[in-house]
mmCIF file of C-alpha atoms in Angstrom:
data_model
loop_
_atom_site.group_PDB
_atom_site.id
_atom_site.type_symbol
_atom_site.label_atom_id
_atom_site.label_comp_id
_atom_site.label_asym_id
_atom_site.label_seq_id
_atom_site.Cartn_x
_atom_site.Cartn_y
_atom_site.Cartn_z
ATOM 1 C CA ASP E 1 -0.151 -0.123 -0.095
ATOM 2 C CA ALA E 2 1.487 3.500 -0.917
ATOM 3 C CA LYS E 3 2.354 5.479 2.052
ATOM 4 C CA THR E 4 0.989 8.520 1.411
ATOM 5 C CA THR E 5 -2.674 9.840 0.459
ATOM 6 C CA GLN E 6 -3.103 13.065 -2.643
ATOM 7 C CA PRO E 7 -6.062 14.440 -3.568
ATOM 8 C CA ASN E 8 -6.863 12.299 -7.400
ATOM 9 C CA SER E 9 -7.324 15.955 -9.293
ATOM 10 C CA MET E 10 -6.363 19.592 -9.256
ATOM 11 C CA GLU E 11 -7.650 22.350 -11.225
ATOM 12 C CA SER E 12 -5.359 25.621 -11.004
ATOM 13 C CA ASN E 13 -5.311 28.671 -13.755
ATOM 14 C CA GLU E 14 -2.565 29.157 -16.006
ATOM 15 C CA GLU E 15 0.171 31.546 -14.179
ATOM 16 C CA GLU E 16 -1.412 31.476 -10.492
ATOM 17 C CA PRO E 17 0.119 29.465 -7.440
ATOM 18 C CA VAL E 18 -0.832 26.129 -7.137
ATOM 19 C CA HIS E 19 -0.483 24.292 -4.192
ATOM 20 C CA LEU E 20 -0.372 20.752 -4.311
ATOM 21 C CA PRO E 21 -1.321 18.358 -0.716
ATOM 22 C CA CYS E 22 0.478 15.320 0.313
ATOM 23 C CA ASN E 23 -0.491 13.663 3.973
ATOM 24 C CA HIS E 24 2.085 10.492 4.998
ATOM 25 C CA SER E 25 0.450 10.545 8.481
ATOM 26 C CA THR E 26 2.902 7.382 9.244
ATOM 27 C CA ILE E 27 6.460 8.728 8.233
ATOM 28 C CA SER E 28 9.406 7.613 9.813
ATOM 29 C CA GLY E 29 12.476 10.151 11.270
ATOM 30 C CA THR E 30 14.623 9.101 7.975
ATOM 31 C CA ASP E 31 12.079 8.955 5.368
ATOM 32 C CA TYR E 32 12.807 11.534 2.697
ATOM 33 C CA ILE E 33 9.785 13.402 1.331
ATOM 34 C CA HIS E 34 9.893 13.066 -2.447
ATOM 35 C CA TRP E 35 7.683 14.789 -5.405
ATOM 36 C CA TYR E 36 8.568 13.185 -8.859
ATOM 37 C CA ARG E 37 5.084 14.316 -11.921
ATOM 38 C CA GLN E 38 4.815 12.976 -15.235
ATOM 39 C CA LEU E 39 3.632 13.805 -17.899
ATOM 40 C CA PRO E 40 1.219 12.295 -21.103
ATOM 41 C CA SER E 41 3.544 9.846 -22.524
ATOM 42 C CA GLN E 42 6.614 10.062 -20.975
ATOM 43 C CA GLY E 43 8.467 8.494 -17.896
ATOM 44 C CA PRO E 44 8.042 10.143 -14.123
ATOM 45 C CA GLU E 45 11.135 13.479 -14.095
ATOM 46 C CA TYR E 46 11.916 14.555 -10.656
ATOM 47 C CA VAL E 47 10.839 17.748 -8.871
ATOM 48 C CA ILE E 48 12.277 17.927 -5.512
ATOM 49 C CA HIS E 49 12.729 16.611 -2.408
ATOM 50 C CA GLY E 50 13.413 17.103 1.406
ATOM 51 C CA LEU E 51 13.938 15.753 5.100
ATOM 52 C CA THR E 52 12.587 18.011 7.539
ATOM 53 C CA SER E 53 13.187 21.623 6.407
ATOM 54 C CA ASN E 54 11.467 23.647 3.625
ATOM 55 C CA VAL E 55 13.506 23.383 -0.157
ATOM 56 C CA ASN E 56 13.335 25.712 -3.083
ATOM 57 C CA ASN E 57 14.866 24.927 -6.305
ATOM 58 C CA ARG E 58 13.883 26.304 -10.277
ATOM 59 C CA MET E 59 11.215 24.182 -10.382
ATOM 60 C CA ALA E 60 9.123 23.924 -7.563
ATOM 61 C CA SER E 61 9.154 25.116 -2.895
ATOM 62 C CA LEU E 62 8.561 22.241 -1.047
ATOM 63 C CA ALA E 63 6.899 22.991 2.543
ATOM 64 C CA ILE E 64 7.309 20.064 5.004
ATOM 65 C CA ALA E 65 4.438 20.118 8.340
ATOM 66 C CA GLU E 66 6.818 20.590 11.060
ATOM 67 C CA ASP E 67 5.071 17.088 12.145
ATOM 68 C CA ARG E 68 6.728 16.426 9.014
ATOM 69 C CA LYS E 69 2.600 13.663 8.900
ATOM 70 C CA SER E 70 2.029 16.044 5.602
ATOM 71 C CA SER E 71 3.573 18.337 2.771
ATOM 72 C CA THR E 72 2.559 20.457 0.491
ATOM 73 C CA LEU E 73 4.244 21.196 -3.205
ATOM 74 C CA ILE E 74 3.921 24.577 -4.243
ATOM 75 C CA LEU E 75 4.537 25.710 -7.869
ATOM 76 C CA HIS E 76 5.048 29.723 -7.776
ATOM 77 C CA ARG E 77 3.395 29.866 -10.938
ATOM 78 C CA ALA E 78 2.029 27.319 -13.132
ATOM 79 C CA THR E 79 2.764 27.106 -16.954
ATOM 80 C CA LEU E 80 0.213 24.728 -19.082
ATOM 81 C CA ARG E 81 3.296 22.599 -19.218
ATOM 82 C CA ASP E 82 2.527 22.390 -15.688
ATOM 83 C CA ALA E 83 -0.362 20.351 -16.395
ATOM 84 C CA ALA E 84 0.543 16.232 -15.181
ATOM 85 C CA VAL E 85 0.232 13.489 -12.639
ATOM 86 C CA TYR E 86 1.821 14.823 -9.944
ATOM 87 C CA TYR E 87 3.512 11.858 -7.125
ATOM 88 C CA CYS E 88 4.046 12.151 -3.923
ATOM 89 C CA ILE E 89 6.645 9.778 -2.451
ATOM 90 C CA LEU E 90 8.443 8.744 0.543
ATOM 91 C CA ARG E 91 11.639 7.316 -0.249
ATOM 92 C CA GLY E 92 13.334 5.279 2.727
ATOM 93 C CA TYR E 93 17.129 5.331 3.781
ATOM 94 C CA SER E 94 18.665 3.302 1.883
ATOM 95 C CA GLY E 95 16.692 4.350 -1.348
ATOM 96 C CA GLY E 96 16.492 0.618 -2.470
ATOM 97 C CA GLY E 97 13.690 -1.770 -2.412
ATOM 98 C CA ALA E 98 10.093 -2.030 -2.906
ATOM 99 C CA ASP E 99 10.242 0.928 -0.109
ATOM 100 C CA GLY E 100 12.785 2.484 -1.957
ATOM 101 C CA LEU E 101 10.078 3.911 -4.620
ATOM 102 C CA THR E 102 6.662 3.235 -4.341
ATOM 103 C CA PHE E 103 4.089 5.426 -6.329
ATOM 104 C CA GLY E 104 0.562 6.124 -5.124
ATOM 105 C CA LYS E 105 -2.175 7.183 -7.245
ATOM 106 C CA GLY E 106 -0.733 10.579 -7.968
ATOM 107 C CA THR E 107 -2.894 14.067 -8.456
ATOM 108 C CA HIS E 108 -3.342 15.476 -11.853
ATOM 109 C CA LEU E 109 -3.012 18.315 -11.897
ATOM 110 C CA ILE E 110 -4.968 20.562 -15.185
ATOM 111 C CA ILE E 111 -4.153 23.673 -15.743
ATOM 112 C CA GLN E 112 -7.107 26.480 -17.348
ATOM 113 C CA PRO E 113 -5.247 28.725 -19.745
ATOM 114 C CA GLY D 1 24.820 9.233 -21.579
ATOM 115 C CA ALA D 2 22.874 12.244 -20.286
ATOM 116 C CA GLY D 3 19.764 10.189 -19.143
ATOM 117 C CA VAL D 4 18.583 6.895 -18.751
ATOM 118 C CA SER D 5 18.032 4.638 -22.063
ATOM 119 C CA GLN D 6 15.775 2.631 -22.993
ATOM 120 C CA SER D 7 15.388 -0.138 -25.647
ATOM 121 C CA PRO D 8 12.761 -0.744 -27.718
ATOM 122 C CA ARG D 9 10.136 2.256 -27.256
ATOM 123 C CA TYR D 10 7.822 0.335 -28.566
ATOM 124 C CA LYS D 11 7.698 -3.537 -29.053
ATOM 125 C CA VAL D 12 4.305 -5.870 -30.384
ATOM 126 C CA ALA D 13 4.488 -9.112 -29.167
ATOM 127 C CA LYS D 14 2.221 -12.642 -30.129
ATOM 128 C CA ARG D 15 0.717 -13.984 -27.518
ATOM 129 C CA GLY D 16 3.258 -16.204 -26.086
ATOM 130 C CA GLN D 17 6.492 -15.024 -27.291
ATOM 131 C CA ASP D 18 9.145 -14.586 -25.350
ATOM 132 C CA VAL D 19 10.390 -10.567 -24.731
ATOM 133 C CA ALA D 20 13.790 -8.671 -24.006
ATOM 134 C CA LEU D 21 13.966 -4.770 -22.653
ATOM 135 C CA ARG D 22 16.633 -3.214 -22.283
ATOM 136 C CA CYS D 23 17.717 0.241 -19.486
ATOM 137 C CA ASP D 24 21.052 1.371 -19.609
ATOM 138 C CA PRO D 25 20.754 4.046 -16.452
ATOM 139 C CA ILE D 26 22.911 6.855 -15.736
ATOM 140 C CA SER D 27 27.097 6.078 -15.605
ATOM 141 C CA GLY D 28 27.780 5.115 -12.075
ATOM 142 C CA HIS D 29 24.390 4.495 -9.852
ATOM 143 C CA VAL D 30 24.523 1.869 -7.769
ATOM 144 C CA SER D 31 20.348 1.681 -7.758
ATOM 145 C CA LEU D 32 18.365 0.419 -10.330
ATOM 146 C CA PHE D 33 14.443 -0.150 -10.348
ATOM 147 C CA TRP D 34 11.807 -1.787 -12.868
ATOM 148 C CA TYR D 35 8.183 -0.768 -12.925
ATOM 149 C CA GLN D 36 4.987 -1.678 -14.654
ATOM 150 C CA GLN D 37 2.505 1.031 -15.927
ATOM 151 C CA ALA D 38 -0.672 -0.038 -17.339
ATOM 152 C CA LEU D 39 -2.906 2.684 -18.908
ATOM 153 C CA GLY D 40 -3.922 5.183 -16.421
ATOM 154 C CA GLN D 41 -2.205 3.779 -13.524
ATOM 155 C CA GLY D 42 0.466 4.611 -11.594
ATOM 156 C CA PRO D 43 4.017 2.446 -11.894
ATOM 157 C CA GLU D 44 4.240 -0.277 -9.990
ATOM 158 C CA PHE D 45 7.436 -1.647 -8.687
ATOM 159 C CA LEU D 46 9.309 -4.802 -10.070
ATOM 160 C CA THR D 47 12.068 -5.170 -8.768
ATOM 161 C CA TYR D 48 15.455 -3.603 -7.697
ATOM 162 C CA PHE D 49 19.482 -4.414 -8.250
ATOM 163 C CA GLN D 50 22.025 -2.536 -6.014
ATOM 164 C CA ASN D 51 25.180 -2.700 -8.377
ATOM 165 C CA GLU D 52 24.794 -6.454 -10.210
ATOM 166 C CA ALA D 53 22.426 -7.619 -6.741
ATOM 167 C CA GLN D 54 18.769 -7.657 -7.170
ATOM 168 C CA LEU D 55 18.109 -7.072 -3.354
ATOM 169 C CA ASP D 56 14.006 -6.918 -4.091
ATOM 170 C CA LYS D 57 12.211 -8.771 -6.753
ATOM 171 C CA SER D 58 8.421 -8.883 -4.752
ATOM 172 C CA GLY D 59 6.591 -6.989 -7.721
ATOM 173 C CA LEU D 60 7.452 -9.240 -10.318
ATOM 174 C CA PRO D 61 4.391 -10.563 -10.760
ATOM 175 C CA SER D 62 4.996 -14.577 -12.354
ATOM 176 C CA ASP D 63 7.851 -17.089 -12.418
ATOM 177 C CA ARG D 64 6.995 -15.219 -16.282
ATOM 178 C CA PHE D 65 8.940 -12.514 -15.067
ATOM 179 C CA PHE D 66 13.320 -12.295 -14.634
ATOM 180 C CA ALA D 67 15.571 -9.294 -14.532
ATOM 181 C CA GLU D 68 19.012 -9.320 -14.453
ATOM 182 C CA ARG D 69 22.034 -6.812 -14.364
ATOM 183 C CA PRO D 70 25.173 -8.710 -14.562
ATOM 184 C CA GLU D 71 27.944 -6.315 -14.157
ATOM 185 C CA GLY D 72 25.947 -3.771 -12.087
ATOM 186 C CA SER D 73 25.246 -1.291 -15.236
ATOM 187 C CA VAL D 74 22.996 -2.330 -17.718
ATOM 188 C CA SER D 75 19.839 -4.508 -16.743
ATOM 189 C CA THR D 76 17.526 -6.347 -18.611
ATOM 190 C CA LEU D 77 14.010 -7.384 -17.859
ATOM 191 C CA LYS D 78 12.257 -10.371 -19.927
ATOM 192 C CA ILE D 79 9.224 -11.457 -19.820
ATOM 193 C CA GLN D 80 8.434 -15.394 -21.175
ATOM 194 C CA ARG D 81 5.278 -16.794 -22.373
ATOM 195 C CA THR D 82 3.903 -13.231 -22.953
ATOM 196 C CA GLN D 83 0.090 -13.019 -22.319
ATOM 197 C CA GLN D 84 -2.053 -10.230 -22.783
ATOM 198 C CA GLU D 85 -2.409 -8.627 -18.640
ATOM 199 C CA ASP D 86 1.380 -8.232 -19.336
ATOM 200 C CA SER D 87 1.064 -5.124 -22.594
ATOM 201 C CA ALA D 88 1.799 -2.212 -20.505
ATOM 202 C CA VAL D 89 4.329 0.216 -20.527
ATOM 203 C CA TYR D 90 7.961 -1.046 -18.450
ATOM 204 C CA LEU D 91 9.809 1.566 -17.001
ATOM 205 C CA CYS D 92 13.781 1.871 -15.545
ATOM 206 C CA ALA D 93 15.255 3.968 -12.932
ATOM 207 C CA SER D 94 18.563 4.545 -11.916
ATOM 208 C CA SER D 95 19.950 6.689 -8.704
ATOM 209 C CA HIS D 96 23.294 7.262 -7.354
ATOM 210 C CA GLY D 97 22.840 5.808 -3.770
ATOM 211 C CA GLY D 98 19.907 6.216 -0.939
ATOM 212 C CA GLY D 99 16.907 8.087 0.033
ATOM 213 C CA GLY D 100 18.994 11.277 -0.475
ATOM 214 C CA THR D 101 19.293 11.488 -4.398
ATOM 215 C CA GLU D 102 16.806 12.090 -6.445
ATOM 216 C CA ALA D 103 16.079 9.074 -8.978
ATOM 217 C CA PHE D 104 16.413 9.662 -13.212
ATOM 218 C CA PHE D 105 13.706 7.704 -15.357
ATOM 219 C CA GLY D 106 13.934 6.499 -18.844
ATOM 220 C CA GLN D 107 11.318 6.816 -21.519
ATOM 221 C CA GLY D 108 9.731 2.604 -21.080
ATOM 222 C CA THR D 109 9.506 0.506 -23.310
ATOM 223 C CA ARG D 110 5.167 0.238 -24.587
ATOM 224 C CA LEU D 111 4.950 -3.413 -24.816
ATOM 225 C CA THR D 112 1.726 -5.127 -26.415
ATOM 226 C CA VAL D 113 1.083 -8.636 -26.866
ATOM 227 C CA VAL D 114 -1.883 -9.766 -29.335
#
């Protein structure tokens, strides 16, 4: 079973910020929080990851709750190219095995022009 | 190469035929994963390698599925006596190390069994 819970779908307008939530109440102290996205007919693409502190990169920001039981992926200014399925994944310390990178159902993000 | 490369991109097999899918990970990446993705679903874990050692094969759906990575780099996923339910996209991913490192995915191989 996936260890994360995400809404099935979300809709946003182009050039507006998007906040994608993820619940992971059973997270362990050594689990990293990873986000990947998958555009149609492509393999998943890494977006961002973090452990305890909030993280920023050129693609997005990751806000992690203080108790680490939830997190939010923030796209600061959505474009049509950001329409994809977004997966929130817990990756164990070793990074390997079935617990190394297990996908749930993800959130289908729809961007309206 | 610049990324994870999978071949072929598309494969059509007759039911009962054996197929072999290849994955070239990023050079130096220790971890390698295989996934199966049915239409409209998320990727399902099949198996995991750390270098040449297959440490987890709990996701392989039957003994018709076999994976190897003999020299710790290129990996092959083999499916024997293919069946229609094997039709899916097969994805390969590699990463440099543990949970704090990002994983890189190939474009996948779309297998259609007719």
